PDB file of C-alpha atoms in Angstrom:
ATOM      1  CA  UNK A   4       1.544  -3.373  31.095  1.00 63.00           C
ATOM      2  CA  UNK A   5       4.149  -0.224  31.734  1.00 79.00           C
ATOM      3  CA  UNK A   6       2.903   3.074  30.083  1.00 78.00           C
ATOM      4  CA  UNK A   7       5.877   2.222  28.023  1.00 79.00           C
ATOM      5  CA  UNK A   8       4.967  -0.825  26.897  1.00 86.00           C
ATOM      6  CA  UNK A   9       1.442   0.628  25.828  1.00 88.00           C
ATOM      7  CA  UNK A  10       2.942   3.408  24.087  1.00 90.00           C
ATOM      8  CA  UNK A  11       5.177   0.717  21.803  1.00 92.00           C
ATOM      9  CA  UNK A  12       2.483  -1.289  21.242  1.00 92.00           C
ATOM     10  CA  UNK A  13       0.515   2.126  20.152  1.00 93.00           C
ATOM     11  CA  UNK A  14       3.419   2.786  17.843  1.00 94.00           C
ATOM     12  CA  UNK A  15       3.188  -0.588  16.549  1.00 94.00           C
ATOM     13  CA  UNK A  16      -0.322  -0.507  15.602  1.00 93.00           C
ATOM     14  CA  UNK A  17       0.638   2.445  13.198  1.00 94.00           C
ATOM     15  CA  UNK A  18       3.331   0.030  11.540  1.00 94.00           C
ATOM     16  CA  UNK A  19       5.984   2.835  11.142  1.00 95.00           C
ATOM     17  CA  UNK A  20       7.862   1.266   8.007  1.00 92.00           C
ATOM     18  CA  UNK A  21       4.279   1.541   6.289  1.00 90.00           C
ATOM     19  CA  UNK A  22       3.942   4.996   7.526  1.00 94.00           C
ATOM     20  CA  UNK A  23       6.551   6.082   6.357  1.00 94.00           C
ATOM     21  CA  UNK A  24       6.819   4.091   2.847  1.00 88.00           C
ATOM     22  CA  UNK A  25       3.426   5.703   2.260  1.00 92.00           C
ATOM     23  CA  UNK A  26       4.246   9.038   3.228  1.00 95.00           C
ATOM     24  CA  UNK A  27       7.472   8.510   0.695  1.00 92.00           C
ATOM     25  CA  UNK A  28       5.279   7.412  -1.947  1.00 91.00           C
ATOM     26  CA  UNK A  29       2.904  10.779  -1.526  1.00 95.00           C
ATOM     27  CA  UNK A  30       6.055  12.923  -1.841  1.00 95.00           C
ATOM     28  CA  UNK A  31       7.050  10.730  -4.922  1.00 93.00           C
ATOM     29  CA  UNK A  32       3.618  11.746  -6.113  1.00 93.00           C
ATOM     30  CA  UNK A  33       4.137  15.355  -5.708  1.00 94.00           C
ATOM     31  CA  UNK A  34       7.365  15.209  -7.144  1.00 93.00           C
ATOM     32  CA  UNK A  35       6.557  13.458 -10.421  1.00 90.00           C
ATOM     33  CA  UNK A  36       3.717  16.278 -10.248  1.00 87.00           C
ATOM     34  CA  UNK A  37       6.270  18.704 -10.745  1.00 84.00           C
ATOM     35  CA  UNK A  38       5.075  20.660  -7.870  1.00 85.00           C
ATOM     36  CA  UNK A  39       7.360  20.036  -4.711  1.00 90.00           C
ATOM     37  CA  UNK A  40       9.095  23.471  -4.581  1.00 89.00           C
ATOM     38  CA  UNK A  41       5.996  25.401  -5.804  1.00 90.00           C
ATOM     39  CA  UNK A  42       3.896  23.996  -2.919  1.00 93.00           C
ATOM     40  CA  UNK A  43       5.955  23.411  -0.053  1.00 94.00           C
ATOM     41  CA  UNK A  44       2.591  23.826   2.361  1.00 95.00           C
ATOM     42  CA  UNK A  45       0.345  21.838  -0.001  1.00 96.00           C
ATOM     43  CA  UNK A  46       3.188  18.615  -0.051  1.00 96.00           C
ATOM     44  CA  UNK A  47       3.931  18.664   3.855  1.00 97.00           C
ATOM     45  CA  UNK A  48       0.257  18.476   4.528  1.00 97.00           C
ATOM     46  CA  UNK A  49      -0.142  15.959   2.279  1.00 97.00           C
ATOM     47  CA  UNK A  50       2.691  13.771   3.280  1.00 97.00           C
ATOM     48  CA  UNK A  51       1.763  13.993   7.159  1.00 97.00           C
ATOM     49  CA  UNK A  52      -1.989  13.202   6.527  1.00 97.00           C
ATOM     50  CA  UNK A  53      -1.176  10.528   4.686  1.00 96.00           C
ATOM     51  CA  UNK A  54       1.190   8.968   7.704  1.00 96.00           C
ATOM     52  CA  UNK A  55      -1.621   9.948  10.099  1.00 96.00           C
ATOM     53  CA  UNK A  56      -4.222   8.191   8.030  1.00 94.00           C
ATOM     54  CA  UNK A  57      -1.982   5.120   6.713  1.00 93.00           C
ATOM     55  CA  UNK A  58      -1.154   4.353  11.073  1.00 95.00           C
ATOM     56  CA  UNK A  59      -4.829   5.035  11.739  1.00 93.00           C
ATOM     57  CA  UNK A  60      -6.277   2.360   9.339  1.00 89.00           C
ATOM     58  CA  UNK A  61      -3.593  -0.144  10.682  1.00 91.00           C
ATOM     59  CA  UNK A  62      -4.569   0.690  13.937  1.00 93.00           C
ATOM     60  CA  UNK A  63      -8.022   0.100  13.304  1.00 90.00           C
ATOM     61  CA  UNK A  64      -7.411  -2.909  10.896  1.00 86.00           C
ATOM     62  CA  UNK A  65      -5.569  -4.756  14.264  1.00 90.00           C
ATOM     63  CA  UNK A  66      -8.999  -3.717  16.322  1.00 91.00           C
ATOM     64  CA  UNK A  67     -11.196  -5.324  13.809  1.00 85.00           C
ATOM     65  CA  UNK A  68      -8.417  -8.531  12.913  1.00 83.00           C
ATOM     66  CA  UNK A  69      -8.037  -9.291  16.469  1.00 86.00           C
ATOM     67  CA  UNK A  70      -9.407 -12.505  16.572  1.00 83.00           C
ATOM     68  CA  UNK A  71      -7.743 -13.668  13.389  1.00 79.00           C
ATOM     69  CA  UNK A  72      -4.392 -12.355  14.728  1.00 82.00           C
ATOM     70  CA  UNK A  73      -4.357 -14.789  17.699  1.00 83.00           C
ATOM     71  CA  UNK A  74      -3.812 -17.185  15.186  1.00 81.00           C
ATOM     72  CA  UNK A  75      -1.571 -15.831  12.327  1.00 77.00           C
ATOM     73  CA  UNK A  76       0.150 -12.802  14.209  1.00 82.00           C
ATOM     74  CA  UNK A  77      -0.201 -13.315  18.138  1.00 87.00           C
ATOM     75  CA  UNK A  78       3.045 -11.353  19.117  1.00 87.00           C
ATOM     76  CA  UNK A  79       0.979  -8.046  17.775  1.00 90.00           C
ATOM     77  CA  UNK A  80       0.175  -5.552  20.384  1.00 90.00           C
ATOM     78  CA  UNK A  81      -3.553  -6.270  20.933  1.00 91.00           C
ATOM     79  CA  UNK A  82      -3.356 -10.088  20.584  1.00 91.00           C
ATOM     80  CA  UNK A  83       0.255  -9.755  23.287  1.00 88.00           C
ATOM     81  CA  UNK A  84      -2.248  -7.265  25.568  1.00 88.00           C
ATOM     82  CA  UNK A  85      -0.025  -4.233  25.131  1.00 89.00           C
ATOM     83  CA  UNK A  86      -3.095  -2.518  24.059  1.00 92.00           C
ATOM     84  CA  UNK A  87      -6.816  -2.862  24.671  1.00 93.00           C
ATOM     85  CA  UNK A  88      -9.073  -3.302  21.783  1.00 92.00           C
ATOM     86  CA  UNK A  89     -11.010  -0.139  23.118  1.00 93.00           C
ATOM     87  CA  UNK A  90      -7.572   1.723  22.804  1.00 94.00           C
ATOM     88  CA  UNK A  91      -6.453   0.787  19.421  1.00 93.00           C
ATOM     89  CA  UNK A  92     -10.136   2.072  18.230  1.00 93.00           C
ATOM     90  CA  UNK A  93      -9.471   5.453  20.084  1.00 95.00           C
ATOM     91  CA  UNK A  94      -6.223   5.693  18.771  1.00 96.00           C
ATOM     92  CA  UNK A  95      -7.163   5.346  15.598  1.00 94.00           C
ATOM     93  CA  UNK A  96     -10.021   7.702  15.734  1.00 94.00           C
ATOM     94  CA  UNK A  97      -7.561  10.590  16.827  1.00 96.00           C
ATOM     95  CA  UNK A  98      -5.029   9.705  13.989  1.00 96.00           C
ATOM     96  CA  UNK A  99      -8.151  10.193  11.652  1.00 93.00           C
ATOM     97  CA  UNK A 100      -8.856  13.428  12.924  1.00 95.00           C
ATOM     98  CA  UNK A 101      -5.469  14.687  12.329  1.00 96.00           C
ATOM     99  CA  UNK A 102      -5.534  13.529   8.659  1.00 95.00           C
ATOM    100  CA  UNK A 103      -8.777  14.979   7.972  1.00 93.00           C
ATOM    101  CA  UNK A 104      -7.820  18.590   9.466  1.00 95.00           C
ATOM    102  CA  UNK A 105      -4.311  18.348   7.534  1.00 95.00           C
ATOM    103  CA  UNK A 106      -6.314  17.116   4.203  1.00 94.00           C
ATOM    104  CA  UNK A 107      -8.856  20.137   4.650  1.00 94.00           C
ATOM    105  CA  UNK A 108      -5.839  22.684   3.240  1.00 93.00           C
ATOM    106  CA  UNK A 109      -5.810  20.962  -0.247  1.00 95.00           C
ATOM    107  CA  UNK A 110      -7.488  21.194  -3.289  1.00 95.00           C
ATOM    108  CA  UNK A 111     -10.823  19.691  -3.647  1.00 94.00           C
ATOM    109  CA  UNK A 112      -9.570  16.904  -5.684  1.00 94.00           C
ATOM    110  CA  UNK A 113      -6.815  16.048  -2.998  1.00 95.00           C
ATOM    111  CA  UNK A 114      -9.838  16.434  -0.416  1.00 95.00           C
ATOM    112  CA  UNK A 115     -11.758  14.197  -2.744  1.00 95.00           C
ATOM    113  CA  UNK A 116      -9.370  11.677  -2.699  1.00 94.00           C
ATOM    114  CA  UNK A 117      -8.608  11.665   1.234  1.00 92.00           C
ATOM    115  CA  UNK A 118     -12.243  11.250   1.910  1.00 91.00           C
ATOM    116  CA  UNK A 119     -12.915   7.999  -0.285  1.00 92.00           C
ATOM    117  CA  UNK A 120      -9.338   6.504   1.498  1.00 89.00           C
ATOM    118  CA  UNK A 121     -10.223   7.555   4.614  1.00 85.00           C
ATOM    119  CA  UNK A 122     -13.696   5.444   3.877  1.00 87.00           C
ATOM    120  CA  UNK A 123     -11.931   2.878   2.334  1.00 85.00           C
ATOM    121  CA  UNK A 124      -9.814   2.277   5.502  1.00 79.00           C
ATOM    122  CA  UNK A 125     -12.505   1.864   7.677  1.00 77.00           C
ATOM    123  CA  UNK A 126     -14.541  -0.282   5.501  1.00 79.00           C
ATOM    124  CA  UNK A 127     -11.916  -2.707   4.388  1.00 75.00           C
ATOM    125  CA  UNK A 128     -11.770  -5.290   7.349  1.00 66.00           C
ATOM    126  CA  UNK A 129     -15.353  -5.673   7.817  1.00 68.00           C
ATOM    127  CA  UNK A 130     -16.846  -5.521   4.341  1.00 74.00           C
ATOM    128  CA  UNK A 131     -14.251  -6.111   1.851  1.00 74.00           C
ATOM    129  CA  UNK A 132     -11.271  -7.868   3.366  1.00 66.00           C
ATOM    130  CA  UNK A 133     -12.878 -11.407   3.231  1.00 65.00           C
ATOM    131  CA  UNK A 134     -14.188 -11.131  -0.485  1.00 74.00           C
ATOM    132  CA  UNK A 135     -12.333 -12.967  -3.294  1.00 78.00           C
ATOM    133  CA  UNK A 136     -10.327 -10.022  -4.796  1.00 82.00           C
ATOM    134  CA  UNK A 137     -12.551  -7.113  -4.022  1.00 84.00           C
ATOM    135  CA  UNK A 138     -10.598  -7.213  -0.594  1.00 83.00           C
ATOM    136  CA  UNK A 139      -6.843  -7.216  -2.339  1.00 87.00           C
ATOM    137  CA  UNK A 140      -8.053  -4.698  -5.109  1.00 91.00           C
ATOM    138  CA  UNK A 141      -9.338  -1.822  -2.403  1.00 90.00           C
ATOM    139  CA  UNK A 142      -5.789  -2.098  -0.770  1.00 87.00           C
ATOM    140  CA  UNK A 143      -4.407  -1.958  -4.111  1.00 91.00           C
ATOM    141  CA  UNK A 144      -6.149   1.189  -4.937  1.00 93.00           C
ATOM    142  CA  UNK A 145      -5.244   2.396  -1.636  1.00 91.00           C
ATOM    143  CA  UNK A 146      -1.567   2.293  -2.105  1.00 90.00           C
ATOM    144  CA  UNK A 147      -1.786   3.621  -5.553  1.00 92.00           C
ATOM    145  CA  UNK A 148      -3.846   6.302  -4.540  1.00 94.00           C
ATOM    146  CA  UNK A 149      -0.779   7.567  -2.614  1.00 94.00           C
ATOM    147  CA  UNK A 150       1.038   8.916  -5.389  1.00 94.00           C
ATOM    148  CA  UNK A 151      -2.373  10.658  -6.815  1.00 94.00           C
ATOM    149  CA  UNK A 152      -3.179  11.793  -3.745  1.00 96.00           C
ATOM    150  CA  UNK A 153       0.245  13.811  -3.651  1.00 95.00           C
ATOM    151  CA  UNK A 154      -0.002  15.016  -7.450  1.00 94.00           C
ATOM    152  CA  UNK A 155      -3.634  16.041  -6.702  1.00 95.00           C
ATOM    153  CA  UNK A 156      -1.878  17.965  -3.850  1.00 95.00           C
ATOM    154  CA  UNK A 157       0.282  20.502  -6.015  1.00 93.00           C
ATOM    155  CA  UNK A 158      -2.555  20.258  -8.868  1.00 88.00           C
ATOM    156  CA  UNK A 159      -1.272  18.189 -11.493  1.00 83.00           C
ATOM    157  CA  UNK A 160      -2.364  14.563 -11.460  1.00 83.00           C
ATOM    158  CA  UNK A 161      -1.033  13.667 -15.334  1.00 74.00           C
ATOM    159  CA  UNK A 162       2.728  11.631 -14.979  1.00 70.00           C
ATOM    160  CA  UNK A 163       1.501  10.452 -11.438  1.00 82.00           C
ATOM    161  CA  UNK A 164      -1.952   9.030 -12.561  1.00 84.00           C
ATOM    162  CA  UNK A 165       0.106   6.059 -14.969  1.00 81.00           C
ATOM    163  CA  UNK A 166       2.080   5.932 -11.383  1.00 86.00           C
ATOM    164  CA  UNK A 167      -0.811   5.171  -9.893  1.00 90.00           C
ATOM    165  CA  UNK A 168      -2.228   2.554 -11.766  1.00 86.00           C
ATOM    166  CA  UNK A 169       1.033   0.650 -12.409  1.00 86.00           C
ATOM    167  CA  UNK A 170       1.465   0.647  -8.863  1.00 89.00           C
ATOM    168  CA  UNK A 171      -2.101  -0.476  -7.929  1.00 92.00           C
ATOM    169  CA  UNK A 172      -2.066  -3.449 -10.502  1.00 91.00           C
ATOM    170  CA  UNK A 173       1.544  -4.563  -8.348  1.00 90.00           C
ATOM    171  CA  UNK A 174      -0.161  -4.395  -5.154  1.00 91.00           C
ATOM    172  CA  UNK A 175      -2.731  -6.506  -6.286  1.00 93.00           C
ATOM    173  CA  UNK A 176      -0.442  -9.422  -7.329  1.00 93.00           C
ATOM    174  CA  UNK A 177       1.285  -8.837  -3.741  1.00 91.00           C
ATOM    175  CA  UNK A 178      -2.043  -8.934  -2.046  1.00 89.00           C
ATOM    176  CA  UNK A 179      -3.033 -11.998  -3.564  1.00 92.00           C
ATOM    177  CA  UNK A 180       0.207 -13.881  -2.941  1.00 92.00           C
ATOM    178  CA  UNK A 181       0.207 -12.299   0.953  1.00 88.00           C
ATOM    179  CA  UNK A 182      -3.411 -14.367   1.135  1.00 87.00           C
ATOM    180  CA  UNK A 183      -1.475 -17.509  -0.152  1.00 90.00           C
ATOM    181  CA  UNK A 184       0.806 -17.061   2.668  1.00 86.00           C
ATOM    182  CA  UNK A 185      -1.712 -16.312   5.364  1.00 83.00           C
ATOM    183  CA  UNK A 186      -4.290 -19.198   3.606  1.00 83.00           C
ATOM    184  CA  UNK A 187      -4.378 -21.384   7.363  1.00 79.00           C
ATOM    185  CA  UNK A 188      -5.591 -18.382   9.190  1.00 78.00           C
ATOM    186  CA  UNK A 189      -7.866 -17.151   6.995  1.00 77.00           C
ATOM    187  CA  UNK A 190      -9.657 -20.130   6.834  1.00 80.00           C
ATOM    188  CA  UNK A 191     -10.029 -20.933   9.922  1.00 75.00           C
ATOM    189  CA  UNK A 192     -11.206 -17.267  10.664  1.00 71.00           C
ATOM    190  CA  UNK A 193     -13.719 -17.929   7.501  1.00 73.00           C
ATOM    191  CA  UNK A 194     -12.709 -15.271   5.138  1.00 74.00           C
ATOM    192  CA  UNK A 195     -13.264 -16.084   1.547  1.00 82.00           C
ATOM    193  CA  UNK A 196     -10.110 -14.779   0.051  1.00 84.00           C
ATOM    194  CA  UNK A 197      -9.076 -15.458  -3.822  1.00 89.00           C
ATOM    195  CA  UNK A 198      -6.802 -18.458  -3.155  1.00 90.00           C
ATOM    196  CA  UNK A 199      -9.505 -20.103  -0.679  1.00 90.00           C
ATOM    197  CA  UNK A 200     -11.995 -19.787  -3.504  1.00 89.00           C
ATOM    198  CA  UNK A 201     -10.509 -20.597  -6.169  1.00 92.00           C
ATOM    199  CA  UNK A 202      -7.383 -22.584  -4.936  1.00 91.00           C
ATOM    200  CA  UNK A 203      -3.680 -21.496  -4.435  1.00 91.00           C
ATOM    201  CA  UNK A 204      -2.228 -22.048  -8.094  1.00 93.00           C
ATOM    202  CA  UNK A 205      -4.972 -20.362  -9.752  1.00 94.00           C
ATOM    203  CA  UNK A 206      -4.753 -17.731  -7.672  1.00 93.00           C
ATOM    204  CA  UNK A 207      -1.091 -17.430  -8.266  1.00 94.00           C
ATOM    205  CA  UNK A 208      -1.780 -17.623 -11.645  1.00 95.00           C
ATOM    206  CA  UNK A 209      -4.056 -14.540 -11.830  1.00 93.00           C
ATOM    207  CA  UNK A 210      -1.527 -12.827  -9.756  1.00 92.00           C
ATOM    208  CA  UNK A 211       1.247 -13.079 -12.050  1.00 94.00           C
ATOM    209  CA  UNK A 212      -1.414 -12.395 -14.999  1.00 94.00           C
ATOM    210  CA  UNK A 213      -1.940  -9.110 -13.616  1.00 90.00           C
ATOM    211  CA  UNK A 214       1.623  -8.558 -13.082  1.00 92.00           C
ATOM    212  CA  UNK A 215       2.532  -9.114 -16.453  1.00 94.00           C
ATOM    213  CA  UNK A 216      -0.085  -6.754 -17.742  1.00 90.00           C
ATOM    214  CA  UNK A 217       1.662  -3.766 -15.706  1.00 88.00           C
ATOM    215  CA  UNK A 218       5.059  -4.880 -16.612  1.00 91.00           C
ATOM    216  CA  UNK A 219       4.061  -4.742 -20.080  1.00 90.00           C
ATOM    217  CA  UNK A 220       2.645  -1.272 -19.668  1.00 86.00           C
ATOM    218  CA  UNK A 221       5.737   0.301 -17.532  1.00 88.00           C
ATOM    219  CA  UNK A 222       7.322   1.683 -20.983  1.00 89.00           C
ATOM    220  CA  UNK A 223       3.976   3.927 -21.485  1.00 85.00           C
ATOM    221  CA  UNK A 224       5.413   7.148 -19.904  1.00 86.00           C
ATOM    222  CA  UNK A 225       8.633   6.691 -22.432  1.00 89.00           C
ATOM    223  CA  UNK A 226       6.615   5.718 -25.250  1.00 88.00           C
ATOM    224  CA  UNK A 227       4.332   8.964 -24.500  1.00 82.00           C
ATOM    225  CA  UNK A 228       7.248  11.264 -24.184  1.00 83.00           C
ATOM    226  CA  UNK A 229       7.296  12.339 -20.781  1.00 81.00           C
ATOM    227  CA  UNK A 230      10.467  10.661 -19.667  1.00 85.00           C
ATOM    228  CA  UNK A 231      13.570   9.632 -21.427  1.00 88.00           C
ATOM    229  CA  UNK A 232      15.705   6.541 -21.732  1.00 92.00           C
ATOM    230  CA  UNK A 233      17.120   6.732 -18.131  1.00 93.00           C
ATOM    231  CA  UNK A 234      13.508   5.902 -16.733  1.00 92.00           C
ATOM    232  CA  UNK A 235      13.925   2.616 -18.819  1.00 92.00           C
ATOM    233  CA  UNK A 236      17.082   2.193 -17.676  1.00 94.00           C
ATOM    234  CA  UNK A 237      15.801   1.566 -13.876  1.00 94.00           C
ATOM    235  CA  UNK A 238      12.256   0.540 -14.684  1.00 93.00           C
ATOM    236  CA  UNK A 239      13.654  -2.816 -16.776  1.00 94.00           C
ATOM    237  CA  UNK A 240      15.375  -4.145 -13.537  1.00 95.00           C
ATOM    238  CA  UNK A 241      12.280  -3.925 -11.739  1.00 95.00           C
ATOM    239  CA  UNK A 242      10.327  -5.523 -14.199  1.00 94.00           C
ATOM    240  CA  UNK A 243      12.877  -8.494 -13.608  1.00 96.00           C
ATOM    241  CA  UNK A 244      12.556  -8.339 -10.047  1.00 96.00           C
ATOM    242  CA  UNK A 245       8.904  -8.208  -9.796  1.00 94.00           C
ATOM    243  CA  UNK A 246       8.487 -11.097 -12.942  1.00 95.00           C
ATOM    244  CA  UNK A 247      11.037 -13.377 -10.789  1.00 95.00           C
ATOM    245  CA  UNK A 248       9.277 -12.496  -7.431  1.00 94.00           C
ATOM    246  CA  UNK A 249       5.817 -13.765  -9.108  1.00 94.00           C
ATOM    247  CA  UNK A 250       7.801 -16.934 -10.355  1.00 94.00           C
ATOM    248  CA  UNK A 251       9.169 -17.477  -6.765  1.00 94.00           C
ATOM    249  CA  UNK A 252       5.960 -17.119  -5.184  1.00 93.00           C
ATOM    250  CA  UNK A 253       4.712 -20.698  -6.543  1.00 94.00           C
ATOM    251  CA  UNK A 254       7.149 -22.236  -4.315  1.00 92.00           C
ATOM    252  CA  UNK A 255       7.606 -19.560  -1.375  1.00 92.00           C
ATOM    253  CA  UNK A 256       4.935 -16.949  -1.076  1.00 91.00           C
ATOM    254  CA  UNK A 257       6.352 -15.354   1.791  1.00 89.00           C
ATOM    255  CA  UNK A 258       9.638 -15.164  -0.323  1.00 91.00           C
ATOM    256  CA  UNK A 259       7.809 -13.998  -3.555  1.00 91.00           C
ATOM    257  CA  UNK A 260       5.585 -11.069  -1.930  1.00 87.00           C
ATOM    258  CA  UNK A 261       9.180  -9.567  -0.014  1.00 88.00           C
ATOM    259  CA  UNK A 262      10.806  -9.671  -3.297  1.00 91.00           C
ATOM    260  CA  UNK A 263       8.025  -7.761  -5.439  1.00 92.00           C
ATOM    261  CA  UNK A 264       8.048  -4.885  -2.568  1.00 87.00           C
ATOM    262  CA  UNK A 265      11.291  -4.246  -2.855  1.00 91.00           C
ATOM    263  CA  UNK A 266      10.887  -4.554  -7.176  1.00 93.00           C
ATOM    264  CA  UNK A 267       7.941  -2.052  -6.564  1.00 89.00           C
ATOM    265  CA  UNK A 268       9.776   0.506  -4.896  1.00 85.00           C
ATOM    266  CA  UNK A 269      12.495   0.461  -7.691  1.00 91.00           C
ATOM    267  CA  UNK A 270       9.875   0.798  -9.741  1.00 91.00           C
ATOM    268  CA  UNK A 271       8.717   4.334  -8.140  1.00 87.00           C
ATOM    269  CA  UNK A 272      12.590   5.569  -8.151  1.00 90.00           C
ATOM    270  CA  UNK A 273      12.177   4.748 -12.062  1.00 91.00           C
ATOM    271  CA  UNK A 274       9.390   7.765 -11.928  1.00 90.00           C
ATOM    272  CA  UNK A 275      11.755   9.636  -9.534  1.00 90.00           C
ATOM    273  CA  UNK A 276      14.466   9.545 -11.703  1.00 92.00           C
ATOM    274  CA  UNK A 277      12.480  10.252 -15.200  1.00 89.00           C
ATOM    275  CA  UNK A 278      11.048  13.441 -13.341  1.00 87.00           C
ATOM    276  CA  UNK A 279      14.605  14.768 -11.771  1.00 87.00           C
ATOM    277  CA  UNK A 280      15.917  14.202 -15.462  1.00 84.00           C
ATOM    278  CA  UNK A 281      13.337  15.481 -17.439  1.00 71.00           C
ATOM    279  CA  UNK A 282      13.413  18.160 -15.240  1.00 53.00           C
ATOM    280  CA  UNK A 283      16.755  19.081 -15.700  1.00 44.00           C
ATOM    281  CA  UNK A 284      17.425  18.524 -11.737  1.00 42.00           C
ATOM    282  CA  UNK A 285      20.256  15.728 -12.242  1.00 37.00           C
ATOM    283  CA  UNK A 286      22.987  16.441 -14.670  1.00 32.00           C
TER     284      UNK A 286
END
């Protein structure tokens, strides 16, 4: 492999789209908390730390998952030989160190969240991924906590706490659907994911029930008076997309989990709109 191919492989290990998405979610958490303009240094550090931590977590996940990826994802960097397993591990350590250094400039609550998340990222594949539901729940927590981390970085977690819960539940739904999609490779590897443990359709039913609970809870910021009707105008279509995605996943898990991702992003936009209008920054 050439140096260019190795660099490309290292970049692929981080999942750049996921890195950007998680960084944006942290920014949204800070924005919803109302601290973007008043705490620019903390917001910048939190966003950068999130990006590095997610990249590190993806890299170490590929290191631990290298055998199963030879079945499920043979085109990834390690299975195709662009990056050695040892190189992937070293790369993840460097990224983790950068994330820790940035997190240390933040308030204590944000540091605590960062420490918990870094430990969870390392432990996920080896300890939790193959356990029915627990691995899914850990991933769901990690996604939701990006909002909480951004809010904690500016010292105000209130409104973002609701977003943390709703995003976590929606992510848990998507993770279960993804396990149905990856059923063949997971069974070959000997993992005991929820669809393997209880069956595909029961697992999808659990996922749908969780999503319905999140959708029913989504008007809570409006009911509590934190956001106005503009929030509802955006979150309701997001709910419709996510519910359709859950329904679609019974016939096509790949399409269902992909569509659910877009619904989740639109739901996050609802919180942005709610905060912007509540704060008077949009006419």
